[in-house]
JSON list of C-alpha atoms in Angstrom, two decimals:
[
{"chain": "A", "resi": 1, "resn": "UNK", "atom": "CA", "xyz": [49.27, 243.42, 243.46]},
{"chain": "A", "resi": 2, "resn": "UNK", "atom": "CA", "xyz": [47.67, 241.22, 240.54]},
{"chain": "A", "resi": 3, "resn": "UNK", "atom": "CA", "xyz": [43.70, 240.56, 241.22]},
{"chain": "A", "resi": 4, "resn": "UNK", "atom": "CA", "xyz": [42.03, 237.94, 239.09]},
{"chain": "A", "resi": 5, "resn": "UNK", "atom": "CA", "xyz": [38.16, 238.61, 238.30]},
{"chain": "A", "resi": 6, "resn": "UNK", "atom": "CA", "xyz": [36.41, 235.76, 236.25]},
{"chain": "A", "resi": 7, "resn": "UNK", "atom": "CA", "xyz": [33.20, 235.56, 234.38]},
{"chain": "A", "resi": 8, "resn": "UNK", "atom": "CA", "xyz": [31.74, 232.31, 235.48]},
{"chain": "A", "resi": 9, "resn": "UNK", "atom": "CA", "xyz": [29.09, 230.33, 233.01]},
{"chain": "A", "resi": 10, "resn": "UNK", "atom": "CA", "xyz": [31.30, 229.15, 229.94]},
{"chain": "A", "resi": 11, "resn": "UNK", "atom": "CA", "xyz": [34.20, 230.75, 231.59]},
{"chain": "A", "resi": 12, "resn": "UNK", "atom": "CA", "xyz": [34.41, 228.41, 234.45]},
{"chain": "A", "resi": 13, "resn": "UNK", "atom": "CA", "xyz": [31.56, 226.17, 233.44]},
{"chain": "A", "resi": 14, "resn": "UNK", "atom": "CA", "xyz": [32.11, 224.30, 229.89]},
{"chain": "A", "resi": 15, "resn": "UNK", "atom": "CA", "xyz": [28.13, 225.29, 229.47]},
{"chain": "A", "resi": 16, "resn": "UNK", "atom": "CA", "xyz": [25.99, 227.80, 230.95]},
{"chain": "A", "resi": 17, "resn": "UNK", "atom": "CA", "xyz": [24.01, 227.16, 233.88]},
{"chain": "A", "resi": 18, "resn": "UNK", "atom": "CA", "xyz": [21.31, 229.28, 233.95]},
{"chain": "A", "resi": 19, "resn": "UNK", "atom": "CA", "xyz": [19.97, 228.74, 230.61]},
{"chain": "A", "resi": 20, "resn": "UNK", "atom": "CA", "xyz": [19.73, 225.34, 230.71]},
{"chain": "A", "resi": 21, "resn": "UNK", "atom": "CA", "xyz": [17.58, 225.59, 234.32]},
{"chain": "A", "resi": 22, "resn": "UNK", "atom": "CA", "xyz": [15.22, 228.16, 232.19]},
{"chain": "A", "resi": 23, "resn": "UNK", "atom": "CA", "xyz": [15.11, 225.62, 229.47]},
{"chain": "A", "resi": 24, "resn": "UNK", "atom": "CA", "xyz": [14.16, 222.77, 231.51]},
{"chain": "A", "resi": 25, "resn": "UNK", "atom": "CA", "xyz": [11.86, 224.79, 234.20]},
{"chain": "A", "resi": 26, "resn": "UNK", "atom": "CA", "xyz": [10.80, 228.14, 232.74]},
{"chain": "A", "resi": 27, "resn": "UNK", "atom": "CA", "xyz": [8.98, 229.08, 229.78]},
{"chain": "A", "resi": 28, "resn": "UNK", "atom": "CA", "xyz": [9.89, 230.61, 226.37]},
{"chain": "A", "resi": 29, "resn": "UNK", "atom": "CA", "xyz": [9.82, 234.30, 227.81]},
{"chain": "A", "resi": 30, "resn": "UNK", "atom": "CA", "xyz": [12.54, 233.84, 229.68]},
{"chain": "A", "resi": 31, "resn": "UNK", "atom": "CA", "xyz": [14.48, 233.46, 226.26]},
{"chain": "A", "resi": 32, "resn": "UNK", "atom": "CA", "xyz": [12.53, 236.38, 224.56]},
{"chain": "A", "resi": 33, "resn": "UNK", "atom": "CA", "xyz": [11.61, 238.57, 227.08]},
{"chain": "A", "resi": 34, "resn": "UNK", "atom": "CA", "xyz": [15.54, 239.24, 226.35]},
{"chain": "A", "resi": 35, "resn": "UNK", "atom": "CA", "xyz": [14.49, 240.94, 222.69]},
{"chain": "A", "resi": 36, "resn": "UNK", "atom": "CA", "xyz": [13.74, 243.57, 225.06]},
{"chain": "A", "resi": 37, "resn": "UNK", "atom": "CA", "xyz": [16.95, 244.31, 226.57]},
{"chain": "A", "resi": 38, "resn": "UNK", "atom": "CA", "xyz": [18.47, 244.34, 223.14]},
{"chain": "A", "resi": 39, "resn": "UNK", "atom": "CA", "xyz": [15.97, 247.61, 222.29]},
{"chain": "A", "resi": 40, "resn": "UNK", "atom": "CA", "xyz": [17.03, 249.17, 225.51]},
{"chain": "A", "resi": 41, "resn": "UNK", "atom": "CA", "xyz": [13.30, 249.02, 226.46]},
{"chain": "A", "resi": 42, "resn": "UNK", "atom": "CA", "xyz": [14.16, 246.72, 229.73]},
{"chain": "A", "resi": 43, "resn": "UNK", "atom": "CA", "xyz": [17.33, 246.18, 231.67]},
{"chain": "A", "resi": 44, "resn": "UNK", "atom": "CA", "xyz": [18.72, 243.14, 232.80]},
{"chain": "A", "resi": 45, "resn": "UNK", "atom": "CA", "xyz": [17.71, 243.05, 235.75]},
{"chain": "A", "resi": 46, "resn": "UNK", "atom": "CA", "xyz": [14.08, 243.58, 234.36]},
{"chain": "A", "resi": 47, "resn": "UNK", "atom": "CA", "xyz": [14.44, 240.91, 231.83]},
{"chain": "A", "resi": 48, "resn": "UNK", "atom": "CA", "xyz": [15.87, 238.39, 234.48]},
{"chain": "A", "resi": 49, "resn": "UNK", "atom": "CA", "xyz": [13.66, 238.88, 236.89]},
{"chain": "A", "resi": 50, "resn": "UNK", "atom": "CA", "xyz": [11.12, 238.31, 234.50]},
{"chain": "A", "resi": 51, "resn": "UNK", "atom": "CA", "xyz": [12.47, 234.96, 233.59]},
{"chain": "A", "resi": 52, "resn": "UNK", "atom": "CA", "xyz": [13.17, 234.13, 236.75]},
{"chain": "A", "resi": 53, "resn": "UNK", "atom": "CA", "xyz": [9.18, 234.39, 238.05]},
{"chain": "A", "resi": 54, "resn": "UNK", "atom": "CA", "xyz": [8.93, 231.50, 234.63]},
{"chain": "A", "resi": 55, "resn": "UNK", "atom": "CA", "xyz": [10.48, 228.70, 236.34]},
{"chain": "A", "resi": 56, "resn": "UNK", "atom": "CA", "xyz": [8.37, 226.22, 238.45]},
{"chain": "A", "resi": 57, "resn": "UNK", "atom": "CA", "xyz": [8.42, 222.98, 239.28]},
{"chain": "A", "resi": 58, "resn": "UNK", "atom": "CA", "xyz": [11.99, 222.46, 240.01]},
{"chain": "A", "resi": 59, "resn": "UNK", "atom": "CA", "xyz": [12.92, 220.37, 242.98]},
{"chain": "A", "resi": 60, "resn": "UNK", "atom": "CA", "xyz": [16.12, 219.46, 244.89]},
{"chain": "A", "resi": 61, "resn": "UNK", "atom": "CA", "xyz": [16.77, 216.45, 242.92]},
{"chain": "A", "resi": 62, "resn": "UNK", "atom": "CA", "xyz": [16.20, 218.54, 239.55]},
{"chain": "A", "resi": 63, "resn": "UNK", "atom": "CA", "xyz": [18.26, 221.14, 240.64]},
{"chain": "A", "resi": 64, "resn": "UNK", "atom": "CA", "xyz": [21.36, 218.76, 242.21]},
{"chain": "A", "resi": 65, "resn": "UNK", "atom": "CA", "xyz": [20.81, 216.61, 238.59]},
{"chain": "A", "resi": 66, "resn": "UNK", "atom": "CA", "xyz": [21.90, 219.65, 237.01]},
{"chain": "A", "resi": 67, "resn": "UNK", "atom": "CA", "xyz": [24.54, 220.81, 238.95]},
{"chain": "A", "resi": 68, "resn": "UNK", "atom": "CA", "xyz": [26.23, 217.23, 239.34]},
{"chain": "A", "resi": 69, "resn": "UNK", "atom": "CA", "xyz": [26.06, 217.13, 235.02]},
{"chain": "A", "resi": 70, "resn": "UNK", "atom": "CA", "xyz": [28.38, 220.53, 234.94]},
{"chain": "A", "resi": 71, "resn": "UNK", "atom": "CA", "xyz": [31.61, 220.42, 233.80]},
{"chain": "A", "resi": 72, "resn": "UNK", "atom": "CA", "xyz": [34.69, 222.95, 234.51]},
{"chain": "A", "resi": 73, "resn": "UNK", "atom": "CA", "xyz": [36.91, 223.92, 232.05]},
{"chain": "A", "resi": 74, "resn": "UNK", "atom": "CA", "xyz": [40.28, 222.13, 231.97]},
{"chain": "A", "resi": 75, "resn": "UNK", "atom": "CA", "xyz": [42.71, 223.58, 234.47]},
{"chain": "A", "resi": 76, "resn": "UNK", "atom": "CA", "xyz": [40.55, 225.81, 236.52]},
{"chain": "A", "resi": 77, "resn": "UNK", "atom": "CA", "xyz": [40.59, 224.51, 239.64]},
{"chain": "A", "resi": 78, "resn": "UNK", "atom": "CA", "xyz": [44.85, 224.17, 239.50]},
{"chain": "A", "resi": 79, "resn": "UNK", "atom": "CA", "xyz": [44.56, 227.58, 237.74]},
{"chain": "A", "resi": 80, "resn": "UNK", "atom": "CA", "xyz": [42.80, 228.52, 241.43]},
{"chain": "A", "resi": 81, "resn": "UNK", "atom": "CA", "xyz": [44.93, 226.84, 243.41]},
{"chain": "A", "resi": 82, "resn": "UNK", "atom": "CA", "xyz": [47.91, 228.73, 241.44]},
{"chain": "A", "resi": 83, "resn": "UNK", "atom": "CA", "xyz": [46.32, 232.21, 242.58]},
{"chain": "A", "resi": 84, "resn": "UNK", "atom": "CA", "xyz": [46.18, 230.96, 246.37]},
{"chain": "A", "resi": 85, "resn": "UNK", "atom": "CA", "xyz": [49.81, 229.59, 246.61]},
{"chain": "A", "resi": 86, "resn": "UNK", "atom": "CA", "xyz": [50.86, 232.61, 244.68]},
{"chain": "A", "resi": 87, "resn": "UNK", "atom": "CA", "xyz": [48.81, 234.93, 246.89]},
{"chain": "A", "resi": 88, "resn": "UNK", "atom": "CA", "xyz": [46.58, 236.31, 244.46]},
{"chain": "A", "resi": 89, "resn": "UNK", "atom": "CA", "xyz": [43.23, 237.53, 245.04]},
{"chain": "A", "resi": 90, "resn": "UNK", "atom": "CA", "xyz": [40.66, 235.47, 242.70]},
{"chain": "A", "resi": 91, "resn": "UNK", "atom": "CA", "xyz": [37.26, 236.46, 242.49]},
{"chain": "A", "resi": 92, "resn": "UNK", "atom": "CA", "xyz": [34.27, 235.13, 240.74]},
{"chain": "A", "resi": 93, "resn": "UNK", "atom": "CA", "xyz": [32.29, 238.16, 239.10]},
{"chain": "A", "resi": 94, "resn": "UNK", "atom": "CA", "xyz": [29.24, 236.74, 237.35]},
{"chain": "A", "resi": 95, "resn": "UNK", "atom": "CA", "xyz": [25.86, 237.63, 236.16]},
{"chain": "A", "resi": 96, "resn": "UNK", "atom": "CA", "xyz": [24.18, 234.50, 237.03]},
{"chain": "A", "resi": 97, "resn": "UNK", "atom": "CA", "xyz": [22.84, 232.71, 240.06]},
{"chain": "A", "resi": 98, "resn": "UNK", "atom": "CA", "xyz": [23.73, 232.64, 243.43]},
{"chain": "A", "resi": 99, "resn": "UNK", "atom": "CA", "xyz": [22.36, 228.55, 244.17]},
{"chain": "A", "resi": 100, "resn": "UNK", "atom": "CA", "xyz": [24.25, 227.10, 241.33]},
{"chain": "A", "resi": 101, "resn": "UNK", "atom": "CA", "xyz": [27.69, 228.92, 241.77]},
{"chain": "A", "resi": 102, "resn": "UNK", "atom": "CA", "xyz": [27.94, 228.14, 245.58]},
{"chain": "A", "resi": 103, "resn": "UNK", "atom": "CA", "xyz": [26.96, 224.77, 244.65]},
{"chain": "A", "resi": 104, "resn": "UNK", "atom": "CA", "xyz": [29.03, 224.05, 242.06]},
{"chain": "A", "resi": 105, "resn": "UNK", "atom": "CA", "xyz": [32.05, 225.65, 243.86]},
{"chain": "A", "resi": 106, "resn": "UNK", "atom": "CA", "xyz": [31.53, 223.48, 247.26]},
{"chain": "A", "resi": 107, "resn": "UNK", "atom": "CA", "xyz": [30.88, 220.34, 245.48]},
{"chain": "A", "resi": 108, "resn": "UNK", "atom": "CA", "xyz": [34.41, 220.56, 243.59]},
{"chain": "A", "resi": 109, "resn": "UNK", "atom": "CA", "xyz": [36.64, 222.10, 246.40]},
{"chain": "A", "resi": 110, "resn": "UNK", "atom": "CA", "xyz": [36.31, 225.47, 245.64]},
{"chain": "A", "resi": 111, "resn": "UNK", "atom": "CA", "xyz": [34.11, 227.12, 248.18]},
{"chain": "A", "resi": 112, "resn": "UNK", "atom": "CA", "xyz": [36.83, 228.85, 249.40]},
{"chain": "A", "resi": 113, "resn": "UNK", "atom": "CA", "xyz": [36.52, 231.43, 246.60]},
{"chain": "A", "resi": 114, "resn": "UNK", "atom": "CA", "xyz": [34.12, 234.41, 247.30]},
{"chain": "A", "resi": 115, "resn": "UNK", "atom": "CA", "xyz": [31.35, 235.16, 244.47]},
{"chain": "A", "resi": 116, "resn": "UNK", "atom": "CA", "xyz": [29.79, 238.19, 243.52]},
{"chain": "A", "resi": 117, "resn": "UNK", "atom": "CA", "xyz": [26.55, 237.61, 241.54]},
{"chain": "A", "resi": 118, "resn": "UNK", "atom": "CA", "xyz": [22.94, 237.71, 241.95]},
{"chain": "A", "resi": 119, "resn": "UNK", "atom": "CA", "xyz": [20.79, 236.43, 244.97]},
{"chain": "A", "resi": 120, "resn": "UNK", "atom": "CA", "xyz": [18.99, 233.52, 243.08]},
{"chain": "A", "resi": 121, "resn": "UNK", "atom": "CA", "xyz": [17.95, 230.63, 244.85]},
{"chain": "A", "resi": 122, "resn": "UNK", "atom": "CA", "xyz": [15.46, 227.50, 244.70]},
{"chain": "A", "resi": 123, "resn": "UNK", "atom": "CA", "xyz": [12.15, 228.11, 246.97]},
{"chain": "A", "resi": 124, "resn": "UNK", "atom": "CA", "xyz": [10.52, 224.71, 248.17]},
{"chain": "A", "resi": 125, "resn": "UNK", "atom": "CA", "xyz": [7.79, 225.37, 246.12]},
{"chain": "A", "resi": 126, "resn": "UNK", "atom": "CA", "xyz": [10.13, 224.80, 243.06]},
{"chain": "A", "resi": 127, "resn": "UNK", "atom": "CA", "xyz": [9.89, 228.48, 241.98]},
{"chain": "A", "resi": 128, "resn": "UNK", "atom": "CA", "xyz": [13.41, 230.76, 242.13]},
{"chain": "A", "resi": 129, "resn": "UNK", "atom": "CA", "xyz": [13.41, 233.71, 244.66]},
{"chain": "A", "resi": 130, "resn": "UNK", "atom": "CA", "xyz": [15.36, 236.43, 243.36]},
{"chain": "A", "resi": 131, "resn": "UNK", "atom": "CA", "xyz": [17.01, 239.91, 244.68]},
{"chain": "A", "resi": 132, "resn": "UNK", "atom": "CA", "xyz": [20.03, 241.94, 243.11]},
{"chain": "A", "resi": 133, "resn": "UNK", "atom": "CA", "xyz": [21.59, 243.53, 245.66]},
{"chain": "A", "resi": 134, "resn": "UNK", "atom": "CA", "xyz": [24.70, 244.28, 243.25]},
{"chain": "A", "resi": 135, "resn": "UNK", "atom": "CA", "xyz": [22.85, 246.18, 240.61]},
{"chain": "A", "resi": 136, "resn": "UNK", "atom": "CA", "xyz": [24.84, 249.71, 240.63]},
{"chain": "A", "resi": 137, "resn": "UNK", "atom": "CA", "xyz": [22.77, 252.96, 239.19]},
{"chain": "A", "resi": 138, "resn": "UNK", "atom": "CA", "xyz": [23.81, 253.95, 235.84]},
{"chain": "A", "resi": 139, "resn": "UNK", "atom": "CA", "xyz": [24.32, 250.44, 235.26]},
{"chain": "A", "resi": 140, "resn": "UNK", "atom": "CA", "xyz": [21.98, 248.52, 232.97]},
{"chain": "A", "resi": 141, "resn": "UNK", "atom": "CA", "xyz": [23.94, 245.78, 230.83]},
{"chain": "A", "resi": 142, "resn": "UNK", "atom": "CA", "xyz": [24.31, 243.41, 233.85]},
{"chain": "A", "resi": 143, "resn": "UNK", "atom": "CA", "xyz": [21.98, 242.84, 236.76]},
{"chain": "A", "resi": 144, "resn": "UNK", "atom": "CA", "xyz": [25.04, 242.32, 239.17]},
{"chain": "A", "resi": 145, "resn": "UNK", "atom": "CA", "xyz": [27.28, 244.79, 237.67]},
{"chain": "A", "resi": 146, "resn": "UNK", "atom": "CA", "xyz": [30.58, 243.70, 237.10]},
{"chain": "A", "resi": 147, "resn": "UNK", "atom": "CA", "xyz": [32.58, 246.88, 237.04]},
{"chain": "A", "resi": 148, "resn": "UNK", "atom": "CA", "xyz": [31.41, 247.49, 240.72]},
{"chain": "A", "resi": 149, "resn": "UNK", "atom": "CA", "xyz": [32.91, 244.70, 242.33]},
{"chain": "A", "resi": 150, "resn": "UNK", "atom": "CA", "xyz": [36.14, 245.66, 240.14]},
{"chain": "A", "resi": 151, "resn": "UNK", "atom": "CA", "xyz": [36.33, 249.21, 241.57]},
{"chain": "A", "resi": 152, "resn": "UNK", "atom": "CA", "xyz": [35.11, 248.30, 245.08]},
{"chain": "A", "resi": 153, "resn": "UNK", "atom": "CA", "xyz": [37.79, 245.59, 245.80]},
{"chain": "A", "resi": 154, "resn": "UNK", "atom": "CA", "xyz": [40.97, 246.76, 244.30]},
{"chain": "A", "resi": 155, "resn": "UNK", "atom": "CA", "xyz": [42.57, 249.95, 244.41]},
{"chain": "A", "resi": 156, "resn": "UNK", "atom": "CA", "xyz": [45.13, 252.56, 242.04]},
{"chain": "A", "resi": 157, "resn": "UNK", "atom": "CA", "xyz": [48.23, 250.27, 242.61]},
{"chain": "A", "resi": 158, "resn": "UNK", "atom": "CA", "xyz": [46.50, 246.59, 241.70]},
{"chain": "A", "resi": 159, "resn": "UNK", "atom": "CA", "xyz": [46.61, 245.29, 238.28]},
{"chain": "A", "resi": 160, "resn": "UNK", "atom": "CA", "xyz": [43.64, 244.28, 237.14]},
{"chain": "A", "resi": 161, "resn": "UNK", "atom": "CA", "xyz": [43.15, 240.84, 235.37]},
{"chain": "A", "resi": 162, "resn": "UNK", "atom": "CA", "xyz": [39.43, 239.91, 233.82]},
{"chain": "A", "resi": 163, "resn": "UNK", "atom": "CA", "xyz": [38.81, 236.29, 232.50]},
{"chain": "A", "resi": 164, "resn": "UNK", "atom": "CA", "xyz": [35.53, 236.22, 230.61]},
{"chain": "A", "resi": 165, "resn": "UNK", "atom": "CA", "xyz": [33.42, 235.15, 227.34]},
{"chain": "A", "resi": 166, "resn": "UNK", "atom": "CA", "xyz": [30.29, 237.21, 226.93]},
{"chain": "A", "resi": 167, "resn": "UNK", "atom": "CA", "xyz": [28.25, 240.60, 226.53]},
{"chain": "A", "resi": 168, "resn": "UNK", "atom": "CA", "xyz": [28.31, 241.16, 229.70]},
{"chain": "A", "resi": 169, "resn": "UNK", "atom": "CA", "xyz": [32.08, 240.72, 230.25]},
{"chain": "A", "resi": 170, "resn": "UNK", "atom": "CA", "xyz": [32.18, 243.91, 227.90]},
{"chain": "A", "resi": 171, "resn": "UNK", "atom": "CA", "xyz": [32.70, 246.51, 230.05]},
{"chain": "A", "resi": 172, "resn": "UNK", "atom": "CA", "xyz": [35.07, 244.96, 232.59]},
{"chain": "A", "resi": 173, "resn": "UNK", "atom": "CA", "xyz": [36.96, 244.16, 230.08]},
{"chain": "A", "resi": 174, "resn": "UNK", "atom": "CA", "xyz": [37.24, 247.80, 229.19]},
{"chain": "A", "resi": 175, "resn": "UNK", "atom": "CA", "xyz": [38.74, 248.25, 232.57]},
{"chain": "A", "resi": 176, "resn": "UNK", "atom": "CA", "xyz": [40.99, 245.32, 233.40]},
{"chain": "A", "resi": 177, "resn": "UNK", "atom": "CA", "xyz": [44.99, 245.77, 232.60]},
{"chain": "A", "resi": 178, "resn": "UNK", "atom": "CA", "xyz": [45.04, 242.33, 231.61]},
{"chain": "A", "resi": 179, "resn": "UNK", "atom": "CA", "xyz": [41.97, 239.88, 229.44]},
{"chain": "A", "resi": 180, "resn": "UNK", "atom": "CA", "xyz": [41.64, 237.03, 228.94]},
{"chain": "A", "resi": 181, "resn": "UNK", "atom": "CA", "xyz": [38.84, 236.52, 226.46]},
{"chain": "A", "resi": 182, "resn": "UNK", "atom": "CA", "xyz": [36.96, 233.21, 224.71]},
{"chain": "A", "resi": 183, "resn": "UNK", "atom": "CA", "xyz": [33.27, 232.99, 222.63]},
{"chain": "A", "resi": 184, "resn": "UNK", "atom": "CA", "xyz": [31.81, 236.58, 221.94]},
{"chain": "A", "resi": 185, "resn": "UNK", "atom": "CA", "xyz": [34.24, 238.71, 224.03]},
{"chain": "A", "resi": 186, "resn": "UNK", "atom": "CA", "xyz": [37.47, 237.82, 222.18]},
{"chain": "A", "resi": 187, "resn": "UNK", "atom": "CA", "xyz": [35.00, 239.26, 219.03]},
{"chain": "A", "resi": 188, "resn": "UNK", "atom": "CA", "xyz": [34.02, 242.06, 221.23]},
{"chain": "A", "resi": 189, "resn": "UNK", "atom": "CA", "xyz": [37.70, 242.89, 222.34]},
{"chain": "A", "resi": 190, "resn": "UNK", "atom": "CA", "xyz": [38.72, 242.86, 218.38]},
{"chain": "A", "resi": 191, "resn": "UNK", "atom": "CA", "xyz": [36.21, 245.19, 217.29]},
{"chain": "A", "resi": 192, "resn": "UNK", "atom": "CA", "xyz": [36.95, 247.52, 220.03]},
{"chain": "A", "resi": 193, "resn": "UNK", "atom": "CA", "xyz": [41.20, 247.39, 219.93]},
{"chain": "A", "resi": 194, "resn": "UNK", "atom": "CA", "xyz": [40.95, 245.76, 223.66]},
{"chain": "A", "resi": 195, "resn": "UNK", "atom": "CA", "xyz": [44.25, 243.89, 223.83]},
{"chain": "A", "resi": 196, "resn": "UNK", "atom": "CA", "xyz": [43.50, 240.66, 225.27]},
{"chain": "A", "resi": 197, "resn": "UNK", "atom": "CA", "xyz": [44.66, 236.98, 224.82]},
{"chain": "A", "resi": 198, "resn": "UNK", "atom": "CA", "xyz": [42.58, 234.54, 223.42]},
{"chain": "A", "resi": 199, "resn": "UNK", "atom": "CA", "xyz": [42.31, 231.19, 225.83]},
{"chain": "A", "resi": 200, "resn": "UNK", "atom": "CA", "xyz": [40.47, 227.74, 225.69]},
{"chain": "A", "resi": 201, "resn": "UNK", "atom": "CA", "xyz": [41.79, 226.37, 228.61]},
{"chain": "A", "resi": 202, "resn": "UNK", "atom": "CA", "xyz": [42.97, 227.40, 232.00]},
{"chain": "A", "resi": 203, "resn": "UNK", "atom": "CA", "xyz": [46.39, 225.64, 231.62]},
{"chain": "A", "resi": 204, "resn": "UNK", "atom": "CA", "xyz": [46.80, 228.72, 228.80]},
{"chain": "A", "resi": 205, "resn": "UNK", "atom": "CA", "xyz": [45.77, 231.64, 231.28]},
{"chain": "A", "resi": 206, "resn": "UNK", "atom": "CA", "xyz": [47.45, 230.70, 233.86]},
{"chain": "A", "resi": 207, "resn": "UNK", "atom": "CA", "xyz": [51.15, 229.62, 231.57]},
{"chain": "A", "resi": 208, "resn": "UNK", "atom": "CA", "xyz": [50.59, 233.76, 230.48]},
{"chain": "A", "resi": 209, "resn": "UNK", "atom": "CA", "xyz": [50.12, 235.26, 234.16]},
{"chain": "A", "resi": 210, "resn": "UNK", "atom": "CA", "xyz": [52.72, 233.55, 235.18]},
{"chain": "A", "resi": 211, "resn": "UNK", "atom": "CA", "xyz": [54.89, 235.66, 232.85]},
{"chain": "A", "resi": 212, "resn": "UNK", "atom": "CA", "xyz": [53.42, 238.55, 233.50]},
{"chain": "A", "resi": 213, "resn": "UNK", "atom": "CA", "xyz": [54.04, 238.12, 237.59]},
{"chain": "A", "resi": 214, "resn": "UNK", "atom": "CA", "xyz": [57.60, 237.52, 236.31]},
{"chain": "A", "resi": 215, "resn": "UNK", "atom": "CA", "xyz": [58.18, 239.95, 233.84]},
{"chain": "A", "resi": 216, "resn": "UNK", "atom": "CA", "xyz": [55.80, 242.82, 234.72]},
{"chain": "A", "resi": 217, "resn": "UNK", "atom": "CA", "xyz": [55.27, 242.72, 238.56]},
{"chain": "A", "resi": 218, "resn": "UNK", "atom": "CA", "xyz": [53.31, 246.20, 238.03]},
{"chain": "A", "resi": 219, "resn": "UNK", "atom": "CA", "xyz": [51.71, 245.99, 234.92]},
{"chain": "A", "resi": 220, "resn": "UNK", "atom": "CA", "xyz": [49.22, 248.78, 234.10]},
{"chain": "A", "resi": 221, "resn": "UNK", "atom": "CA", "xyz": [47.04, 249.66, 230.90]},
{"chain": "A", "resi": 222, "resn": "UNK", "atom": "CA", "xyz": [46.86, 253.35, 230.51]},
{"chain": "A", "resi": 223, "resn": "UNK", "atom": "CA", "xyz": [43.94, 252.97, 228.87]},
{"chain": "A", "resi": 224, "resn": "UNK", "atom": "CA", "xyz": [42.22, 250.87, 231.41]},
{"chain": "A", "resi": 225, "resn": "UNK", "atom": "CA", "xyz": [43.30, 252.85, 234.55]},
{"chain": "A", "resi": 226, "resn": "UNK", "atom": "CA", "xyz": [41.85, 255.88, 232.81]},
{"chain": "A", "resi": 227, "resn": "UNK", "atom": "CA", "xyz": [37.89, 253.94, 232.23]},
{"chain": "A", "resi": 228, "resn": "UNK", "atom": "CA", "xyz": [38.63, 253.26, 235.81]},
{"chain": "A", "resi": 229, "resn": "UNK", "atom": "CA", "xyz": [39.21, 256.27, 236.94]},
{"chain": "A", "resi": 230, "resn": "UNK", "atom": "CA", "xyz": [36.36, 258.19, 234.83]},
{"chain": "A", "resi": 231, "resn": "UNK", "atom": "CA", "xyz": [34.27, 255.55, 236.27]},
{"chain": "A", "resi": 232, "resn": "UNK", "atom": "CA", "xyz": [34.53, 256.49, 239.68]},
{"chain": "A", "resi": 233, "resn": "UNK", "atom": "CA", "xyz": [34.23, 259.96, 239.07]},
{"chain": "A", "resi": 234, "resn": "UNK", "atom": "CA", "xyz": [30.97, 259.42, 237.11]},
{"chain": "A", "resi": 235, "resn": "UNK", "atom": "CA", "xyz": [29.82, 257.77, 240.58]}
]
């Protein structure tokens, strides 16, 4: 069975989300606190929390101003309606947080599609609670790590597809039979011999999976199934 994870800001989203409410409502640390996660001296979690406890002064309005200005990249939401009729499992495996992605998703049809990210949400005192009940030990690129949700919701038969852009699509990536890969990733994938195909749009991804459902019902990556596997016995 083919599963479809996908990185969500700039993957779904045309722009990122979560920088621009730390722009407009945090300070400047929650840009450089991230210096420190690049020295390995914090993890992301750290470094997130951290910029989360900068925001203030955010409201209902501010936040719904932002998430009405987002924008989804062309052919996503037929892309998802292509996975339901064709009764594959799409997931949304992101790094961000939880109040814009539920938001977003609802307000354009999409709720239907289950989200695995951090627990970030607007307080009424315009500050952002936040809890990351998906951080996995050993695991210190993402706060919600990505690889868990991977290796907790498919199993040894599935072929694995990831859809993503960023540093912290990296190691999924690493494990997926199938990428998809835009922005820094495609880079990423290059440098490290990942085989992947390069999209802009979701009319492209989902033109290339449907060949693959046709032509290779039960693809697997050796080299994927083997990160999976070494994962789970590291665990």
């Amino acid at each position: 069975m083919y599963k479809v994870y996908c990185d969500f800001d700039e993957t779904i989203t045309v722009r990122d989300v979560g920088s621009q409410i730390l722009a407009q409502f945090g300070t400047q640390i929650s840009f450089d606190i991230w210096k420190d996660f690049d020295s390995g001296a914090k993890s992301a979690a750290e470094c997130l929390q951290i910029a989360c406890k900068s925001v203030s002064g955010m409201n209902v309005e501010d936040f719904n101003r932002i998430v009405e200005a987002q924008q989804l990249k062309p052919g996503f939401i037929e892309f998802a309606e292509y996975c339901r009729a064709n009764g594959i499992d799409l997931h949304i495996d992101s790094d961000g947080f939880s109040c814009y992605i539920r938001e977003i998703l609802e307000t354009s049809g999409l709720g239907h599609i289950p989200f695995w990210t951090n627990s970030i949400e607007l307080k009424e005192d315009g500050t952002l609670s936040h809890e990351f009940p998906n951080q996995r030990e050993g695991c210190d690129r993402c706060a919600s790590c990505k690889c868990a949700l991977l290796l907790t919701t498919s199993d040894d038969t599935d072929t694995i597809v990831y859809i993503g852009d960023g540093y912290s699509d990296w190691c999924p990536a690493q494990m997926a039979d199938v990428v998809f890969a835009c922005r820094d990733l495609k880079r990423q994938c290059g440098e490290l011999g990942i085989p992947h195909h390069p999209f802009d749009d979701f009319f492209e991804v989902q033109a290339i999976l449907s060949n693959y459902l046709k032509e290779r019902p039960k693809y697997r990556r050796e080299q994927a199934h083997r990160r999976r596997k070494e994962l789970i016995i590291m665990e």
